[in-house]
mmCIF file of C-alpha atoms in Angstrom:
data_model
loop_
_atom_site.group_PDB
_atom_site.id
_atom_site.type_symbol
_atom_site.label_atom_id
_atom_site.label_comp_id
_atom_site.label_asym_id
_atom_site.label_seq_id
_atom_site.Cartn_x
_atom_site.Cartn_y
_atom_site.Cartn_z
ATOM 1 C CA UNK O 1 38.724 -3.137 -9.834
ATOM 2 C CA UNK O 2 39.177 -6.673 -9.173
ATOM 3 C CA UNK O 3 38.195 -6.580 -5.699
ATOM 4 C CA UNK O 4 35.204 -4.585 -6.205
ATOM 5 C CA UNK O 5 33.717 -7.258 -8.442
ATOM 6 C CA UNK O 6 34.839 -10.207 -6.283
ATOM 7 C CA UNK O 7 32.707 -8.336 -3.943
ATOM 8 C CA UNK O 8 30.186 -7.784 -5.958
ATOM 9 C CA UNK O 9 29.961 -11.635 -6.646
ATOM 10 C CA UNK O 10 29.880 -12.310 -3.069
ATOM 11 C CA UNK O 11 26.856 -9.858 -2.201
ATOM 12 C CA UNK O 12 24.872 -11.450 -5.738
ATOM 13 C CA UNK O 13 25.322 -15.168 -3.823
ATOM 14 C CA UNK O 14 24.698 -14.242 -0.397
ATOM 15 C CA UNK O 15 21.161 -12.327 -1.699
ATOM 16 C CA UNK O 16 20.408 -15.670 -3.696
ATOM 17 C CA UNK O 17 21.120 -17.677 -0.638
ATOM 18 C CA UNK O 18 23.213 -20.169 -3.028
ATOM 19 C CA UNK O 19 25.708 -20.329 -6.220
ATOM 20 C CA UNK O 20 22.822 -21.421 -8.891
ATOM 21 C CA UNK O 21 20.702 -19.104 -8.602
ATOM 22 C CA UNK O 22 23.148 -16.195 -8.159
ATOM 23 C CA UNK O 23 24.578 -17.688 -11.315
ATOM 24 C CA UNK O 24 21.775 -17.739 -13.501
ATOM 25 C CA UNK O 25 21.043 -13.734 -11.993
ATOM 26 C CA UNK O 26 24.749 -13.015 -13.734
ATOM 27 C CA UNK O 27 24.769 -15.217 -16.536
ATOM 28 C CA UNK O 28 27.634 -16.790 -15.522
ATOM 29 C CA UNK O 29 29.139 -20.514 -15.204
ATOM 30 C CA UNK O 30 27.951 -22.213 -11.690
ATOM 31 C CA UNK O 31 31.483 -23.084 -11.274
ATOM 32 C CA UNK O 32 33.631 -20.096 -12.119
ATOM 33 C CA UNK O 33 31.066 -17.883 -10.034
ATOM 34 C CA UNK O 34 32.178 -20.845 -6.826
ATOM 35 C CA UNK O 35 35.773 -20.752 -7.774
ATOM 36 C CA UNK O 36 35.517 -16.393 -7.791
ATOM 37 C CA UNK O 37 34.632 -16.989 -4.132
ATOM 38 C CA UNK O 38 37.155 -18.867 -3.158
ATOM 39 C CA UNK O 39 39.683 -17.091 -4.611
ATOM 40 C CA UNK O 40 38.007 -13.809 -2.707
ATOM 41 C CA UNK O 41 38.210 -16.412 0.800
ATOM 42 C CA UNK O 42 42.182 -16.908 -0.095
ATOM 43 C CA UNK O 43 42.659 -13.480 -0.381
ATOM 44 C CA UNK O 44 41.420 -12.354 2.525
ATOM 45 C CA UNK O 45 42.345 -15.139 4.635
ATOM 46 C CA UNK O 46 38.635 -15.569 5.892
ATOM 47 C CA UNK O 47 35.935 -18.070 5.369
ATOM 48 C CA UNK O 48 32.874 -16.209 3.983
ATOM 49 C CA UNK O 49 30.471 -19.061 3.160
ATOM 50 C CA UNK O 50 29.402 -22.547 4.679
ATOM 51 C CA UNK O 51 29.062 -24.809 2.023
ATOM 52 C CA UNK O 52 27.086 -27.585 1.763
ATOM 53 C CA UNK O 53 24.700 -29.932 -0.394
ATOM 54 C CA UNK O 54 21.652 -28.446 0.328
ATOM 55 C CA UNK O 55 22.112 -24.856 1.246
ATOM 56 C CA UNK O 56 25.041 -22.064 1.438
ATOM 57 C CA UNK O 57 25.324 -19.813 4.962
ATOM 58 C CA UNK O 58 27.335 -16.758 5.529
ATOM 59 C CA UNK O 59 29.762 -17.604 8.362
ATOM 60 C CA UNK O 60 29.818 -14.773 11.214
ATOM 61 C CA UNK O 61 32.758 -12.882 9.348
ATOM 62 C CA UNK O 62 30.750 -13.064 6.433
ATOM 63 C CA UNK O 63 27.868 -10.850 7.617
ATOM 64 C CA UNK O 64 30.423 -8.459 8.862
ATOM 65 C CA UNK O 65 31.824 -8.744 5.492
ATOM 66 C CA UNK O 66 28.349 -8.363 3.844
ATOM 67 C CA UNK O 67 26.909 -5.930 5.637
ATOM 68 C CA UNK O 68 30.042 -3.685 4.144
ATOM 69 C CA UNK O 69 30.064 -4.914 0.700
ATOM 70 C CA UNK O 70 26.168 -4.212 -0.051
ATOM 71 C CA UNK O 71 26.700 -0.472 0.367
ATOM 72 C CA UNK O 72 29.723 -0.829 -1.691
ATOM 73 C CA UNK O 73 28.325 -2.463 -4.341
ATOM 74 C CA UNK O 74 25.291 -0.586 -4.684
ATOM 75 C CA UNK O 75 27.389 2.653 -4.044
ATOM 76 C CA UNK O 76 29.603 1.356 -7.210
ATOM 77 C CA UNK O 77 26.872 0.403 -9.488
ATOM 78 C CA UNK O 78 25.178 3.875 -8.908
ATOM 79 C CA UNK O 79 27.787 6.081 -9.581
ATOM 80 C CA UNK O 80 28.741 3.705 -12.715
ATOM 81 C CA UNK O 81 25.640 3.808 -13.897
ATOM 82 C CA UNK O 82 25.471 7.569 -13.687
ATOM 83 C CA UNK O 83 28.454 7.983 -15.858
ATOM 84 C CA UNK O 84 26.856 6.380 -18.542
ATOM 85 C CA UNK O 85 23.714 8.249 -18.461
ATOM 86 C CA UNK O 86 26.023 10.881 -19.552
ATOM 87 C CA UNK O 87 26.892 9.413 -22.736
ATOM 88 C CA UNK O 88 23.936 7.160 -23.706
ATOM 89 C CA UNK O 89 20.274 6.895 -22.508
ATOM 90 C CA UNK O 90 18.616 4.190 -20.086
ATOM 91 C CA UNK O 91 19.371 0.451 -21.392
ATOM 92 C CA UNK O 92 19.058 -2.947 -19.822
ATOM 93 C CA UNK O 93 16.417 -5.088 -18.831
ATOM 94 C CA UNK O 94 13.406 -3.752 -16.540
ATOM 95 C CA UNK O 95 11.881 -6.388 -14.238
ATOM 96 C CA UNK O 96 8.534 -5.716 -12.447
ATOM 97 C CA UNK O 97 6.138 -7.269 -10.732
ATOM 98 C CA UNK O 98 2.652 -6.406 -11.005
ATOM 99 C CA UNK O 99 -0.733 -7.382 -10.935
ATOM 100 C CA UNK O 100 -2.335 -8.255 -14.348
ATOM 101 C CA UNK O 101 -5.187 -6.226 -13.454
ATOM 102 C CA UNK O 102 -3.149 -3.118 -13.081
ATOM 103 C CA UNK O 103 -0.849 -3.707 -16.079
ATOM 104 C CA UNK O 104 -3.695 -4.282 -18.005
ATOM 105 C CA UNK O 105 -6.515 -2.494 -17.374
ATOM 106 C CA UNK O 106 -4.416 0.564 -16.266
ATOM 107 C CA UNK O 107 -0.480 0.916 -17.257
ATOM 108 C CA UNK O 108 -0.353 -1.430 -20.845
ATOM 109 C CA UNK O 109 -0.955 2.258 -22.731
ATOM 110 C CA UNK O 110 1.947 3.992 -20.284
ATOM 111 C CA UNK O 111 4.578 0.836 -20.867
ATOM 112 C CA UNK O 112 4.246 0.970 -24.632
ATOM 113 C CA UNK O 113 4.777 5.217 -24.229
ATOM 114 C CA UNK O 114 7.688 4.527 -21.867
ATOM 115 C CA UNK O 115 9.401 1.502 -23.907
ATOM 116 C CA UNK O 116 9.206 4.611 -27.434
ATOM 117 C CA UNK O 117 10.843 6.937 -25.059
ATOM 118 C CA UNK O 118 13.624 4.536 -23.733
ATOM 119 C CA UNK O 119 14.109 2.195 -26.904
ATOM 120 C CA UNK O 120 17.066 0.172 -25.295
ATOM 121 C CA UNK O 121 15.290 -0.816 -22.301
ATOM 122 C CA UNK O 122 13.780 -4.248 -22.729
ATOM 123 C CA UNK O 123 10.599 -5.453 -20.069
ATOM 124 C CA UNK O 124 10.588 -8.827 -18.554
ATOM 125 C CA UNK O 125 6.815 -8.069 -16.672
ATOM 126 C CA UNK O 126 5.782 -10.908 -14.115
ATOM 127 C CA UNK O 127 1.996 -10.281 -13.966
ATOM 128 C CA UNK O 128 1.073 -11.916 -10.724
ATOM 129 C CA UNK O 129 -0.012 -10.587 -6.898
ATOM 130 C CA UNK O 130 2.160 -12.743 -5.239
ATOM 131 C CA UNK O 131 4.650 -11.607 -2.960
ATOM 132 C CA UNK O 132 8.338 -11.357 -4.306
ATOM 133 C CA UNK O 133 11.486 -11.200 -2.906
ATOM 134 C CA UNK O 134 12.905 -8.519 -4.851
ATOM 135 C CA UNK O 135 16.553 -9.374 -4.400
ATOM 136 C CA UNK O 136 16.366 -13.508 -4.380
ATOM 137 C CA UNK O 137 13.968 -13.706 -7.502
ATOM 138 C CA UNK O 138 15.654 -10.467 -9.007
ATOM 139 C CA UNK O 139 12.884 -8.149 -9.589
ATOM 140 C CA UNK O 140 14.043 -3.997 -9.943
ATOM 141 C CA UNK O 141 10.455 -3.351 -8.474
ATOM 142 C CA UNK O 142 7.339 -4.408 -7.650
ATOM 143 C CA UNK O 143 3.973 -2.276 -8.466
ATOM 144 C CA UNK O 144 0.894 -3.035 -5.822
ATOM 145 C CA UNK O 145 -2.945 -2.141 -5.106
ATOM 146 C CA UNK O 146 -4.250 -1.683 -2.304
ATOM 147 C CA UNK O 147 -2.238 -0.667 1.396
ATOM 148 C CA UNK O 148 1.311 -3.194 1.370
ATOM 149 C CA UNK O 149 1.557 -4.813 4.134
ATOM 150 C CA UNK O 150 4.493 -4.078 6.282
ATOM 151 C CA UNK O 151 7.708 -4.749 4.769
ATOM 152 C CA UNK O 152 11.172 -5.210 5.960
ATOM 153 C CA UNK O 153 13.396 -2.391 6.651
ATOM 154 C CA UNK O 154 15.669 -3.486 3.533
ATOM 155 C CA UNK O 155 12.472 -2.704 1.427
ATOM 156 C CA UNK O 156 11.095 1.184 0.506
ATOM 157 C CA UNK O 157 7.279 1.506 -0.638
ATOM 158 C CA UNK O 158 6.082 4.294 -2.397
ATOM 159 C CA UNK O 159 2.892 5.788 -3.510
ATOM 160 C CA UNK O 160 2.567 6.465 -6.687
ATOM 161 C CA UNK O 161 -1.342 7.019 -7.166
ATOM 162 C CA UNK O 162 -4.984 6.477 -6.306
ATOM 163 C CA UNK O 163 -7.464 5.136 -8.688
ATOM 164 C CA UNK O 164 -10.883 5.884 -8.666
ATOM 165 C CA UNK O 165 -13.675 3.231 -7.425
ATOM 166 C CA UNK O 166 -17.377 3.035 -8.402
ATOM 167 C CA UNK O 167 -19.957 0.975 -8.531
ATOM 168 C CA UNK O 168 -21.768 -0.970 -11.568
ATOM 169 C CA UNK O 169 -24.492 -3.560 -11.781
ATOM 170 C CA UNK O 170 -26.358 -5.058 -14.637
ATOM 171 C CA UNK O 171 -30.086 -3.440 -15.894
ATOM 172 C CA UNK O 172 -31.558 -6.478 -15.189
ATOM 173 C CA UNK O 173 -30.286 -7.158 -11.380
ATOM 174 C CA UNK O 174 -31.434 -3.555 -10.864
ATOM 175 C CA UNK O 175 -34.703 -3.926 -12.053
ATOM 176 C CA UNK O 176 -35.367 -6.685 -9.663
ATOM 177 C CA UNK O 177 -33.615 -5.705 -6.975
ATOM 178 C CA UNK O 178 -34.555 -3.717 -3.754
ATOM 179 C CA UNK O 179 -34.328 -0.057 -3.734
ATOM 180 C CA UNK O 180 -30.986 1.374 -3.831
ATOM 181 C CA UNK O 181 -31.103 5.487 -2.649
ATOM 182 C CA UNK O 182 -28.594 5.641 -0.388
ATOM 183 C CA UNK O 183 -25.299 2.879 0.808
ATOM 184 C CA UNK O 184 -26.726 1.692 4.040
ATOM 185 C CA UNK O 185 -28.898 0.028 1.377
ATOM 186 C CA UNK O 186 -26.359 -1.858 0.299
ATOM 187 C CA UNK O 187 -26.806 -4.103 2.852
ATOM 188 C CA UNK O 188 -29.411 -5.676 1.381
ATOM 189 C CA UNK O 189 -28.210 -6.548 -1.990
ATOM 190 C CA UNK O 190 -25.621 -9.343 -3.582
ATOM 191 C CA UNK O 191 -22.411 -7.880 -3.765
ATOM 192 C CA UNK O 192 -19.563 -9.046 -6.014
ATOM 193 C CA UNK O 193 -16.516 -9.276 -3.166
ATOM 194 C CA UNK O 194 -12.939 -8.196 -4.964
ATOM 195 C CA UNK O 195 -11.329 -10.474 -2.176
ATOM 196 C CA UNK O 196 -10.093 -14.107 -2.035
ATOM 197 C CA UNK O 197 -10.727 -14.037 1.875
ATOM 198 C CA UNK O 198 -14.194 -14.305 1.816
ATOM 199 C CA UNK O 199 -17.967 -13.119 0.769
ATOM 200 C CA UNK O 200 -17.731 -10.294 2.952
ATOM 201 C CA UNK O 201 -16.388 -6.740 2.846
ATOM 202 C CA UNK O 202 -16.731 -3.615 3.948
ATOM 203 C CA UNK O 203 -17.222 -0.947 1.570
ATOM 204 C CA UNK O 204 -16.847 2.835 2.124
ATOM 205 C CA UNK O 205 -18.061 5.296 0.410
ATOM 206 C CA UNK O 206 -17.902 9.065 0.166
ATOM 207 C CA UNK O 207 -19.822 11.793 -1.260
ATOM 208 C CA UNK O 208 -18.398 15.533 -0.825
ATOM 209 C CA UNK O 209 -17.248 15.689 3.109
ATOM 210 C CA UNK O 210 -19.828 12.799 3.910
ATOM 211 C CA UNK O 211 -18.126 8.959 4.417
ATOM 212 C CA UNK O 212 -20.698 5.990 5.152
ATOM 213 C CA UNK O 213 -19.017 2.804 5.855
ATOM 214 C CA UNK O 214 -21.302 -0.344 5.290
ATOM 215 C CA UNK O 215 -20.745 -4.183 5.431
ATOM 216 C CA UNK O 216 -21.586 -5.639 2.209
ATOM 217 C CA UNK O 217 -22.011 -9.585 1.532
ATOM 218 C CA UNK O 218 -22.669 -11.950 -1.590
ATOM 219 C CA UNK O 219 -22.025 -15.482 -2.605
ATOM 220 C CA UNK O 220 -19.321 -14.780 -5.530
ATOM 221 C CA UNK O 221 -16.027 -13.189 -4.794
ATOM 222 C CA UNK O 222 -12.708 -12.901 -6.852
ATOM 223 C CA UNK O 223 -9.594 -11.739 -6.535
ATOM 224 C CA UNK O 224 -9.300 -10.411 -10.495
ATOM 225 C CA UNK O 225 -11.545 -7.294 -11.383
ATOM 226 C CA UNK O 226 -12.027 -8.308 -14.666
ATOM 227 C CA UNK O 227 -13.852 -11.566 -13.326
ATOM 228 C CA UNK O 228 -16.180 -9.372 -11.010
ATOM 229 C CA UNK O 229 -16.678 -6.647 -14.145
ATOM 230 C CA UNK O 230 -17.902 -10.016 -15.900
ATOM 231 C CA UNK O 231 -20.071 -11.396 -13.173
ATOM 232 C CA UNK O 232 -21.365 -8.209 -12.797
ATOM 233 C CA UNK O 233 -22.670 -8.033 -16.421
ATOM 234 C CA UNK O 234 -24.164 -11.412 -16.218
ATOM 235 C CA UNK O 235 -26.386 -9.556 -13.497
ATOM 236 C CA UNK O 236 -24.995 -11.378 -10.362
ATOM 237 C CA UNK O 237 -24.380 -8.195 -8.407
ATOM 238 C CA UNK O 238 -23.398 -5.002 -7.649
ATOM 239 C CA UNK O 239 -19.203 -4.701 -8.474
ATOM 240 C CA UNK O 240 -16.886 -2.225 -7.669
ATOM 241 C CA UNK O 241 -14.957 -0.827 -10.790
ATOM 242 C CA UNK O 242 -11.373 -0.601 -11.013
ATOM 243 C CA UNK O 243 -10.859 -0.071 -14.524
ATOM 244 C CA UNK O 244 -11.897 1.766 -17.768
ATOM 245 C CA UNK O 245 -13.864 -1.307 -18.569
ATOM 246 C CA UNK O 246 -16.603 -0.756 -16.689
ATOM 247 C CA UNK O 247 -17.503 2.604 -17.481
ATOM 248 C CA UNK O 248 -17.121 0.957 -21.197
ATOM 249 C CA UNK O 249 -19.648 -1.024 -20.415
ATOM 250 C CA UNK O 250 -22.093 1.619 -18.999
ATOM 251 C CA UNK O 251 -21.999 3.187 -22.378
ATOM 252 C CA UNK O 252 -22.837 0.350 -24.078
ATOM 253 C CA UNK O 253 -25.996 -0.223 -21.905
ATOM 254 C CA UNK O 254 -24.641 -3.630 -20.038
ATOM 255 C CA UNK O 255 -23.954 -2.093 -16.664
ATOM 256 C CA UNK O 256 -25.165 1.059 -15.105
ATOM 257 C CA UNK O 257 -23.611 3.342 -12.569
ATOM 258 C CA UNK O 258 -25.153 2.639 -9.082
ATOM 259 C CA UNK O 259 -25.155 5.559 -6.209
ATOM 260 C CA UNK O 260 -24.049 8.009 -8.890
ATOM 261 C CA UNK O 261 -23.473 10.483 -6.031
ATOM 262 C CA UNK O 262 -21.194 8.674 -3.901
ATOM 263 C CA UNK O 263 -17.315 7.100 -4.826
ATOM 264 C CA UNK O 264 -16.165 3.982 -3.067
ATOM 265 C CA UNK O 265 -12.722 4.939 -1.129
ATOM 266 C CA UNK O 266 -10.215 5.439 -3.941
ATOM 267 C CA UNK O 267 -7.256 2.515 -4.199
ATOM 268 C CA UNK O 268 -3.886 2.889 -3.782
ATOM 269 C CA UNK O 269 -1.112 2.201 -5.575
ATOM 270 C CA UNK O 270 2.628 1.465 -4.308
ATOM 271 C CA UNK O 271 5.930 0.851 -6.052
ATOM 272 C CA UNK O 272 8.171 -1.446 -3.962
ATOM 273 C CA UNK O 273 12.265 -0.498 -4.209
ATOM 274 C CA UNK O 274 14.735 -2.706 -2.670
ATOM 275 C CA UNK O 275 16.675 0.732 -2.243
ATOM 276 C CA UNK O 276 16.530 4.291 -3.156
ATOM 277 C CA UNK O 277 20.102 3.890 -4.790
ATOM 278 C CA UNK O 278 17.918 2.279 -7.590
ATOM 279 C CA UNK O 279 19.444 1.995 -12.049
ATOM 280 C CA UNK O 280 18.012 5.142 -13.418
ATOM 281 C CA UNK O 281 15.758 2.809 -15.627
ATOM 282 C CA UNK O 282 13.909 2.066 -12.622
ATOM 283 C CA UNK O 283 13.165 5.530 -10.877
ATOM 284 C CA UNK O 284 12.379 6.557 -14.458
ATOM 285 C CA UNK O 285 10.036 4.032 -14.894
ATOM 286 C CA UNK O 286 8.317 4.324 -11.392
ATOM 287 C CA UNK O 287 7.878 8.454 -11.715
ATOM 288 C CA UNK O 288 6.297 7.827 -15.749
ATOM 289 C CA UNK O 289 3.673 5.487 -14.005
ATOM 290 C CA UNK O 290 3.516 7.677 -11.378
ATOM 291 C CA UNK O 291 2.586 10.668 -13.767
ATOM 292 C CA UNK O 292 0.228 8.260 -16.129
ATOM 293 C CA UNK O 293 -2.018 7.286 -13.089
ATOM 294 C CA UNK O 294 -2.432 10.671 -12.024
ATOM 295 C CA UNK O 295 -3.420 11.396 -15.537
ATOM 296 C CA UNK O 296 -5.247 8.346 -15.747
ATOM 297 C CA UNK O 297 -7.434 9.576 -12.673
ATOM 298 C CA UNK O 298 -7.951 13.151 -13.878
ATOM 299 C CA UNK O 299 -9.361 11.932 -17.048
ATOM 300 C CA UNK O 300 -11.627 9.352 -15.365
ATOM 301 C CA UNK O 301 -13.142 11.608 -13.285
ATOM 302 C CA UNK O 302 -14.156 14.258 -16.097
ATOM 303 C CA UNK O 303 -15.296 10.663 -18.351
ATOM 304 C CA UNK O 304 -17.669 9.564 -15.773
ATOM 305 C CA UNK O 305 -21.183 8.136 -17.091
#
């Protein structure tokens, strides 16, 4: 048992790339977690780690050695794990990484219905769309919208739903505006861009078996729905919705629905895993989002203004 957590220690510092920060991730003392490895070194007669001021290496045994002890490990911790949901329900702390616009526009309602379910599982929730390194900055998973881009083979994405798309604009940049009957129109009007890249998109949009793809354009874009929904109701342009909000706002008379016959190309969402041998916290986590978007986009469909 002692050798499986010396080796356990060693995998936690190699992923952190250095002592402190594998430290902190165990809430352990900087120096007993350096004097654990060196006891692990003397032991096996190898060097595992270059040490120095600024950084920590594996040496070449030390990959061999890694590349063994991760399975281990995460073998271990699995099958521990699984004992215990035997004799007491999910616990620990849940870290994710998600956009605020998703956790808050979409999965708030599903985290407080998850957190009654599981009572001893506390959420540390880092609301940003940044990329993480899931191992180094210790995140279980990360939720995403849109396609991820390619990640490494170490990494497993998974969809977990699609969320409808429409699009809103205010009364009063509709009554001025040219006439809208059909998305090639779109063309000619100021669009609110959901992108940090630029005032340009390209927007598709489908209605029954029919897709139209059209290049859209205006001078304010965002990368935060909720500040296009706003801009939007101060009549600045046409916005797509990604969120109850806006269809809020339709019954309430400050936006309407434009092209009422035709959805913009529905957006995906993907949980990142570091590993399918993931706590059973996590995979219960990811499939109760999983089932509250679907839900989420049944009902928004049937809601629609």
């Amino acid at each position: 048992m002692t050798l499986l957590a010396s080796m356990e220690l060693f995998v936690a510092v190699a992923n952190a790339k250095g002592f402190r920060r594998a430290a902190e991730q165990l809430d352990m003392p900087n120096s007993t977690l350096s004097r654990r490895i060196s006891d692990l070194e003397k032991e096996i007669g190898v060097r595992l780690l270059h040490r120095s001021t600024r950084k920590v290496e594996l040496t070449e045994a030390g990959q061999a050695y890694f590349r063994r002890c991760e399975g281990i490990v995460a073998e271990a911790r699995i099958a521990h794990e699984s004992l215990m949901e035997l004799a007491e329900r999910p616990s620990g702390m849940l870290r994710v990484s998600m956009p605020v616009d998703l956790a808050i526009s979409y999965l708030a309602p599903a985290i407080k219905r998850f957190g009654e379910l599981y009572p001893q599982i506390d959420f540390e929730m880092d609301l940003t769309p940044r990329r993480v390194d899931l191992v180094t900055d210790g995140f279980d998973c990360a939720l995403r919208i849109g396609t991820p881009p390619p990640t490494p083979s170490t990494l497993i994405s998974r969809q977990i739903g699609l969320l409808p798309r429409y699009l809103y604009a205010a009364p009063e940049y509709l009554r001025d505006a040219p006439a809208l009957n059909h998305p090639t129109d779109l063309a000619h009007h100021q669009c609110v861009i959901q992108a940090a890249s630029g005032r340009q998109a390209r927007w598709a949009l489908t209605s029954g078996t029919q897709t139209v793809t059209v290049d859209v354009s205006g001078r304010y874009c965002a990368n935060n729905v909720s500040m296009c929904r706003t801009l939007a109701t101060l009549g600045i342009g046409i916005a797509i919705s990604a969120g109850p909000e806006m269809r809020d706002d339709a019954q309430r008379g400050t936006l309407e629905r434009v092209l009422p016959e035709w959805d913009v190309s529905p957006a995906p969402v993907y949980a990142i895993i570091e590993s399918r041998l993931i706590p059973s916290r996590v995979r219960l986590f990811i499939d109760f989002m999983q089932a509250s978007l679907k839900d989420y986009s049944a009902h928004d469909r049937h809601a629609l203004v």
